[in-house]
Amino acid sequence: MRRVGAEANQRGDDAAERGTVVTPSAEFPPLGPEERAALGRIGERWHAPRRPDDLPIDPTLGRNRRRPAPTRFGRLAPIEMFTVEQPDELVATAPARLPGSRAGRMVTRLRRALVGPPLSSAAVLYERMRKLVALPILSSDLLSSVAYGPEAMLTVLVLAGSSALGLALPLAALLVVLMVAVGLSYRQTIPAYPHGAGSYLVAGDNLGRTAGLAAAAGLMLDYVLTVSVSVAAGVHAVTSALPGLAPATVPFGVLVIAVLLAGNLRGVRTAGNIFVLPTYAFVAAILAVLVVGYARAAGRGFAAVPPPAVPAAEGLGLLLVLRAFSSGAVSMTGIEAVSNAVPAFRPTEWRNARTTLGWMVAMLVALFAGLVALIHLDGLVPRPGETILSQLGRVTFPTGPWYALLQATTALILLLAANTAFNDFPRLLFFMARDGHAPRRFLHMGDRLAFSDGLVALAGAATVIFLVFGGRTEALIPLYAVGVFLAFTLSQSGMVVHWRRHRGPGWRRRLVLNAVGATLSGLVLLTAAVAKFAEGAWVVVVAVPLLVLLFRRIHRHYATLHRALALHPPPAAGRTPAAAPPAPAGSAEGEELPQEVRHLVVVPVARLNRASLRALAYAASLGQPTLAVHIAPEEAEADRFREQWCAWGDHLRLETVVSPYRSVIGPLAHYLEALHAARPDLTLTVIVPEVVLRRRRHRLLHSRAEQRLRAALRALPGVVVTSIPVHVSG
Amino acid sequence: MRRVGAEANQRGDDAAERGTVVTPSAEFPPLGPEERAALGRIGERWHAPRRPDDLPIDPTLGRNRRRPAPTRFGRLAPIEMFTVEQPDELVATAPARLPGSRAGRMVTRLRRALVGPPLSSAAVLYERMRKLVALPILSSDLLSSVAYGPEAMLTVLVLAGSSALGLALPLAALLVVLMVAVGLSYRQTIPAYPHGAGSYLVAGDNLGRTAGLAAAAGLMLDYVLTVSVSVAAGVHAVTSALPGLAPATVPFGVLVIAVLLAGNLRGVRTAGNIFVLPTYAFVAAILAVLVVGYARAAGRGFAAVPPPAVPAAEGLGLLLVLRAFSSGAVSMTGIEAVSNAVPAFRPTEWRNARTTLGWMVAMLVALFAGLVALIHLDGLVPRPGETILSQLGRVTFPTGPWYALLQATTALILLLAANTAFNDFPRLLFFMARDGHAPRRFLHMGDRLAFSDGLVALAGAATVIFLVFGGRTEALIPLYAVGVFLAFTLSQSGMVVHWRRHRGPGWRRRLVLNAVGATLSGLVLLTAAVAKFAEGAWVVVVAVPLLVLLFRRIHRHYATLHRALALHPPPAAGRTPAAAPPAPAGSAEGEELPQEVRHLVVVPVARLNRASLRALAYAASLGQPTLAVHIAPEEAEADRFREQWCAWGDHLRLETVVSPYRSVIGPLAHYLEALHAARPDLTLTVIVPEVVLRRRRHRLLHSRAEQRLRAALRALPGVVVTSIPVHVSG
């Protein structure tokens, strides 16, 4: 276990060095120095029995001579599947991606129609953002939160009756303090981790792997909920303006998630121009609401309109206040976006990122505080069917298109906020997969250079959550805060450790600032988890440890696999075995040197026909010792087969196994196992003809013995299975 | 098409010669004379490049020296998996059947607990039956029909009111004539087809393949319905005596089918002693009812008790009478049983079979006519909830245990009748599969020597029918007659053709008798199909042609496959290609002679690790020309890999293919296809390492590239795939 931990730490350092750059080569990690050395030493001992280097064919396909390409597609014009770029290297063209089967090609065509033609790896964008562009891109998630954050807080407060609404102002003041503290705390993280300061990285680097994974789990839940909550709130913004659409909330929301998925599978880049306008428009719209609203309030001498009387459903206890506070804290979701994206800024990256973060927090504070105070002044109360922002809009702009514009920009920025999660979730999975904490498939960039698997996973999870909660924003809010504040707390606690370790100039001041941020975040986390436990927070409280366990299990599996497959230097002749590194798993089967492979070719023959004769001919042509095996159900059949074998000429040694219980696969597998047990140094190559049928339905008519035999032999050590395809067109 | 037909006819003759003997060797059909000759000529031209005959291991596993057997099961005592019976031949013991995987062994153990230990092929019984034993075995299906036949007829008649019940006597007389005619007709079939005179065989032999298949389809439906109807009627016999059980009809019936399936999977032999007692007991019980009943009727001077007044629901039209007649005709189902079982009699088989048939028909006529007349005399009317036989029993035996005994024997014989279908259905499928008209899996005898697949198919179909019709006998009857009488008609029409062709002594008389039988059966068939079309007979009218089409399609597939795989003599050097037989499908891929195989070994390498180095070593050790291929997502990765390759020592030719769209399988498959297109005479052997994971859930963490590559390469001609397993324990 220690070793795995050490390895993980080392990997963590690697990750820090590799930063947050996303590349298609991540699927092919380079060899470590130890492995490279082992590779060379293994290569030195390699002796092929015959040098099998003289190829009967030009592997570059004689491209220089322009032969016609294969015509599997039955087209007349030859398709250039490959082009030659340099000697010994071909480059596949787009048609070479196409699967060979008709069904596969149809799926490909359908997908292309939906998400567009494939993009070359060379098209990966390493675009750098100006601050004025970065601001709207990175702030859409954060600023859109004010569309539901104040309402979430008031919805809880009003449970204690309209008199309790007065508590909104002090709670908002507390939240502003929190925002500033967390904002300052993140400001310090950015220069410390200029290659990317995501919570997963910072927590993992400073607090250990489990903390990093917990932060990642919290963030993953956060991203899923961002999609669900933003889509729910956006749909609510629309249905507030057009109440007739309210019954279609759920299908509409699912449709929006599907469109977001399709757009992101197409690889909608985070190109600024999509984001700039709606974000600034939203900010402008809210500012307009505030200006007009305060002007009207000034008209009546800032006298608060008394809210309509709402009967108290619960007593005004501490728990209720805490719930209201933690519900309001969801306004801060998305504050971490800048720290993930540091390398995407123009140089000096950390400085520009830090400035952008400052602006963002300032805007958040202004919008949030302004809205809460104005709602109080106008005496508005949350009510089902219409968002409080919509009520405010109707009060502020009783006439004209301004109300409609407010609702439209609100819906749009919420959509963009959801889209942000579609950018961040697969990236997080990519980094986790690179460290072996998530399935390796999340490293793979689809043909549009998007992380298709991650996108699909996010859309699926968000849809499930959206459906389970019926698309109601207020039902989703209790789950939301826990994951985010877990990530905040861990990231900032990590920074505390970081300052203690690195002790740069002014480290004490920084440590205190991060400690304040961590403490406040931690308090909100605790508050949210405890106060809203019964309302849904328990889901997150349960899910985070389970996810961490899952990530650790995945890592353990990959680590085992890596140890089993990694190259070890061959034991030197002079060293005693004890001094050699511990024998890796699976070392008993064969060796990595051709001169050490001893062959026995085994051909199971059920009946003599073209398929089995082809298998026998293939086996004999290899020139290795060959044995044919026939499994007979009865003595009489065995005799008949032997007689046929002699009629053929008895060219190969035949062993007959009578299986009086009529099973074929079991006795054959046991026979091969017995051969292997008798001579474990032999590599048994089992050669089976496999009848390939063109139509899938015809497979029902066959026992598929080849597949069953392969499955039975998979578990046996040292048994190689060779399939000779026999194509039958009928 | 002509050729296929001719082949089929020839096969039909073979089948006639092979008769109805069931053997486990049927899965391994012997070679035809032409194929044998081709085999010898192919063998003469066989020249292995090196004689690969000197084996590094004793293939008899050194049994004479008593080595310890493999200990895969982790037991201490060595298990004898194989015993040596004669040189070059091992015999697998029972443990060798066991699958290697833990899950597989558990399934095996469970099955063994349910159906018992496996039976050796040597245990196939070729038992011959005495007439007194054969009679109850073969007649249970026929005689049990009187338990529901008369009632089925009366149920239709009573729809026209109680006055119409008087028609029962003339209809019964007509049915008796029909029984005698069909009985006589079958009496003649038996000596003509002493190896088994099933309708499938007789109709196929004389009227052509389609007629045989139609008869088979009719019989198959008949067998399925025999199970459903007999179980429904048996359950009804029980619920008539114990009305409290009536609500449990459906689950009870399904349970009975399941028990029958389990019993037959155990391989309940058609041992006489199970059948003798219930059949004779049933006959005795009915005879007792008749004797007592007629004695009571004689006491009142054979005056008929007037039936209770039942209002007419329909007018008494011709259609109603025809429906009543065809419903009554279900009393004859099972009359064909003897003709299927001729070879099971003691010699002289046909004579004993014929005598038995005579007795059976006589008993049927006596029971059927006696029951109909007695029901009439006692003025009984069918009513829901109680069978008419039960009513008769209550009237006849008002006191004492006799009534209960009658119901018990009725239920028992109906169970046996259902069991008969479990014997006949899989046998019919076996014969059809032997001719290539049914999936070959129906040739396989399970480990209890039963045709497990056929049994499961029958039980499944019967359960579905039983459930769809809610276990009501009267709802099932309309489907029943059509299939049976289709088989009767085709079989006896076939005999008419037979007599015309063979013209033995007295052929004219025989022809006339069979023609009468065929005509009468045909009339009943028409009557049943038309009169009961709307009530359910349409299902059969639609199903039979569809089944025939399916059987023909299956046959066509197997015929194509056979042509593609059958051995053809190699074209002689002197002959022109035109004179040679038409080139069989797939002849382009490789040859059946080792000296004609030219190799190119291709090793796709994604990264250098133990798995890929093992694949490379295996490839090089074969001593054939070898090419390594690397698919890179980017130019940079390709350069990095080439550099690693040189660090290893550049022992093999490496070709790099850059796949800018990041897909691996597609470009690799297309590259191999291009290689094959350039040199179609080469056999490409693709060597792929396959990481074998012990836990199934871990497979989710891997892209399973090996399987996907195999699937993509399956369609390519001339590409052989070799899997090198790499076992990882974690």
mmCIF file of C-alpha atoms in Angstrom, chain A residues 552-685:
data_model
loop_
_atom_site.group_PDB
_atom_site.id
_atom_site.type_symbol
_atom_site.label_atom_id
_atom_site.label_comp_id
_atom_site.label_asym_id
_atom_site.label_seq_id
_atom_site.Cartn_x
_atom_site.Cartn_y
_atom_site.Cartn_z
ATOM 1 C CA ARG A 552 -9.642 4.504 -5.268
ATOM 2 C CA ARG A 553 -10.755 1.082 -6.454
ATOM 3 C CA ILE A 554 -10.311 2.128 -10.051
ATOM 4 C CA HIS A 555 -6.860 3.431 -9.259
ATOM 5 C CA ARG A 556 -5.953 0.218 -7.502
ATOM 6 C CA HIS A 557 -7.018 -1.774 -10.531
ATOM 7 C CA TYR A 558 -4.974 0.317 -12.939
ATOM 8 C CA ALA A 559 -2.010 0.244 -10.589
ATOM 9 C CA THR A 560 -2.149 -3.563 -10.444
ATOM 10 C CA LEU A 561 -2.424 -3.706 -14.187
ATOM 11 C CA HIS A 562 0.461 -1.311 -14.596
ATOM 12 C CA ARG A 563 2.658 -3.357 -12.279
ATOM 13 C CA ALA A 564 1.763 -6.513 -14.185
ATOM 14 C CA LEU A 565 2.442 -5.044 -17.597
ATOM 15 C CA ALA A 566 5.300 -2.662 -16.860
ATOM 16 C CA LEU A 567 8.680 -3.604 -18.211
ATOM 17 C CA HIS A 568 11.141 -4.965 -15.693
ATOM 18 C CA PRO A 569 14.790 -5.438 -16.443
ATOM 19 C CA PRO A 570 15.577 -9.115 -17.108
ATOM 20 C CA PRO A 571 17.322 -10.755 -14.159
ATOM 21 C CA ALA A 572 21.039 -10.522 -14.796
ATOM 22 C CA ALA A 573 22.853 -13.853 -15.034
ATOM 23 C CA GLY A 574 25.199 -13.057 -12.179
ATOM 24 C CA ARG A 575 22.576 -11.937 -9.704
ATOM 25 C CA THR A 576 20.866 -14.392 -7.438
ATOM 26 C CA PRO A 577 17.114 -14.621 -7.929
ATOM 27 C CA ALA A 578 16.596 -13.176 -4.479
ATOM 28 C CA ALA A 579 18.271 -9.940 -5.492
ATOM 29 C CA ALA A 580 16.087 -9.628 -8.590
ATOM 30 C CA PRO A 581 12.928 -7.539 -8.333
ATOM 31 C CA PRO A 582 9.872 -9.494 -7.183
ATOM 32 C CA ALA A 583 8.487 -11.631 -9.996
ATOM 33 C CA PRO A 584 5.676 -9.733 -11.655
ATOM 34 C CA ALA A 585 2.248 -11.306 -11.909
ATOM 35 C CA GLY A 586 1.838 -13.506 -14.931
ATOM 36 C CA SER A 587 5.551 -13.935 -15.435
ATOM 37 C CA ALA A 588 5.000 -17.679 -15.685
ATOM 38 C CA GLU A 589 3.446 -17.402 -19.105
ATOM 39 C CA GLY A 590 6.005 -17.220 -21.847
ATOM 40 C CA GLU A 591 8.728 -14.667 -22.088
ATOM 41 C CA GLU A 592 9.401 -11.496 -23.936
ATOM 42 C CA LEU A 593 12.138 -13.091 -26.002
ATOM 43 C CA PRO A 594 11.453 -15.051 -29.185
ATOM 44 C CA GLN A 595 14.226 -17.565 -28.645
ATOM 45 C CA GLU A 596 12.524 -18.701 -25.452
ATOM 46 C CA VAL A 597 9.147 -19.506 -27.029
ATOM 47 C CA ARG A 598 8.575 -23.264 -27.542
ATOM 48 C CA HIS A 599 5.595 -24.083 -29.691
ATOM 49 C CA LEU A 600 2.994 -26.797 -29.851
ATOM 50 C CA VAL A 601 0.223 -26.141 -32.330
ATOM 51 C CA VAL A 602 -3.071 -27.862 -31.549
ATOM 52 C CA VAL A 603 -5.896 -28.059 -34.086
ATOM 53 C CA PRO A 604 -9.258 -29.254 -32.783
ATOM 54 C CA VAL A 605 -11.068 -30.954 -35.655
ATOM 55 C CA ALA A 606 -14.761 -31.781 -35.379
ATOM 56 C CA ARG A 607 -15.233 -32.953 -38.955
ATOM 57 C CA LEU A 608 -13.170 -32.881 -42.115
ATOM 58 C CA ASN A 609 -14.317 -30.094 -44.387
ATOM 59 C CA ARG A 610 -12.803 -27.103 -46.131
ATOM 60 C CA ALA A 611 -12.768 -25.085 -42.924
ATOM 61 C CA SER A 612 -10.917 -27.663 -40.860
ATOM 62 C CA LEU A 613 -8.547 -28.546 -43.682
ATOM 63 C CA ARG A 614 -7.682 -24.895 -44.042
ATOM 64 C CA ALA A 615 -6.955 -24.757 -40.306
ATOM 65 C CA LEU A 616 -4.766 -27.860 -40.603
ATOM 66 C CA ALA A 617 -2.921 -26.432 -43.586
ATOM 67 C CA TYR A 618 -2.348 -23.145 -41.780
ATOM 68 C CA ALA A 619 -1.062 -25.027 -38.750
ATOM 69 C CA ALA A 620 1.289 -27.208 -40.771
ATOM 70 C CA SER A 621 2.572 -24.228 -42.755
ATOM 71 C CA LEU A 622 3.883 -22.651 -39.564
ATOM 72 C CA GLY A 623 6.406 -25.456 -39.416
ATOM 73 C CA GLN A 624 5.984 -26.021 -35.695
ATOM 74 C CA PRO A 625 5.111 -29.322 -33.973
ATOM 75 C CA THR A 626 1.437 -29.884 -34.644
ATOM 76 C CA LEU A 627 -1.200 -32.098 -33.049
ATOM 77 C CA ALA A 628 -4.779 -32.566 -34.202
ATOM 78 C CA VAL A 629 -7.439 -33.376 -31.632
ATOM 79 C CA HIS A 630 -10.850 -34.840 -32.292
ATOM 80 C CA ILE A 631 -13.566 -34.969 -29.648
ATOM 81 C CA ALA A 632 -15.985 -37.817 -30.356
ATOM 82 C CA PRO A 633 -19.284 -38.458 -28.597
ATOM 83 C CA GLU A 634 -19.042 -42.224 -29.029
ATOM 84 C CA GLU A 635 -16.441 -44.856 -29.635
ATOM 85 C CA ALA A 636 -18.047 -45.674 -32.997
ATOM 86 C CA GLU A 637 -17.786 -42.104 -34.183
ATOM 87 C CA ALA A 638 -14.142 -41.959 -33.091
ATOM 88 C CA ASP A 639 -13.357 -45.006 -35.193
ATOM 89 C CA ARG A 640 -15.165 -43.559 -38.180
ATOM 90 C CA PHE A 641 -13.252 -40.310 -37.868
ATOM 91 C CA ARG A 642 -9.896 -42.057 -37.606
ATOM 92 C CA GLU A 643 -10.736 -43.976 -40.709
ATOM 93 C CA GLN A 644 -11.462 -40.703 -42.571
ATOM 94 C CA TRP A 645 -8.225 -39.281 -41.222
ATOM 95 C CA CYS A 646 -6.302 -42.152 -42.779
ATOM 96 C CA ALA A 647 -8.197 -41.699 -46.047
ATOM 97 C CA TRP A 648 -6.921 -38.127 -46.046
ATOM 98 C CA GLY A 649 -3.382 -39.364 -45.626
ATOM 99 C CA ASP A 650 -2.715 -39.142 -41.880
ATOM 100 C CA HIS A 651 -0.442 -36.165 -42.420
ATOM 101 C CA LEU A 652 -0.533 -35.005 -38.813
ATOM 102 C CA ARG A 653 -0.549 -36.700 -35.465
ATOM 103 C CA LEU A 654 -4.172 -37.197 -34.394
ATOM 104 C CA GLU A 655 -5.312 -37.664 -30.833
ATOM 105 C CA THR A 656 -8.903 -38.701 -30.252
ATOM 106 C CA VAL A 657 -10.734 -37.894 -27.049
ATOM 107 C CA VAL A 658 -13.987 -39.728 -26.530
ATOM 108 C CA SER A 659 -16.407 -37.579 -24.568
ATOM 109 C CA PRO A 660 -19.103 -39.983 -23.487
ATOM 110 C CA TYR A 661 -21.078 -37.115 -21.995
ATOM 111 C CA ARG A 662 -21.174 -35.426 -25.390
ATOM 112 C CA SER A 663 -19.751 -32.101 -24.278
ATOM 113 C CA VAL A 664 -16.988 -30.813 -26.524
ATOM 114 C CA ILE A 665 -15.686 -27.596 -25.020
ATOM 115 C CA GLY A 666 -15.109 -28.903 -21.482
ATOM 116 C CA PRO A 667 -13.004 -31.942 -22.364
ATOM 117 C CA LEU A 668 -11.033 -29.996 -24.965
ATOM 118 C CA ALA A 669 -10.219 -27.239 -22.480
ATOM 119 C CA HIS A 670 -9.234 -29.790 -19.851
ATOM 120 C CA TYR A 671 -7.076 -31.662 -22.346
ATOM 121 C CA LEU A 672 -5.219 -28.480 -23.264
ATOM 122 C CA GLU A 673 -4.851 -27.665 -19.601
ATOM 123 C CA ALA A 674 -3.396 -31.111 -18.984
ATOM 124 C CA LEU A 675 -0.928 -30.623 -21.852
ATOM 125 C CA HIS A 676 0.088 -27.300 -20.355
ATOM 126 C CA ALA A 677 0.438 -28.824 -16.916
ATOM 127 C CA ALA A 678 2.740 -31.500 -18.318
ATOM 128 C CA ARG A 679 4.993 -29.004 -20.115
ATOM 129 C CA PRO A 680 4.400 -25.500 -18.710
ATOM 130 C CA ASP A 681 7.201 -24.085 -20.862
ATOM 131 C CA LEU A 682 5.307 -24.823 -24.067
ATOM 132 C CA THR A 683 3.169 -22.165 -25.716
ATOM 133 C CA LEU A 684 0.080 -23.953 -26.980
ATOM 134 C CA THR A 685 -1.404 -22.350 -30.057
#
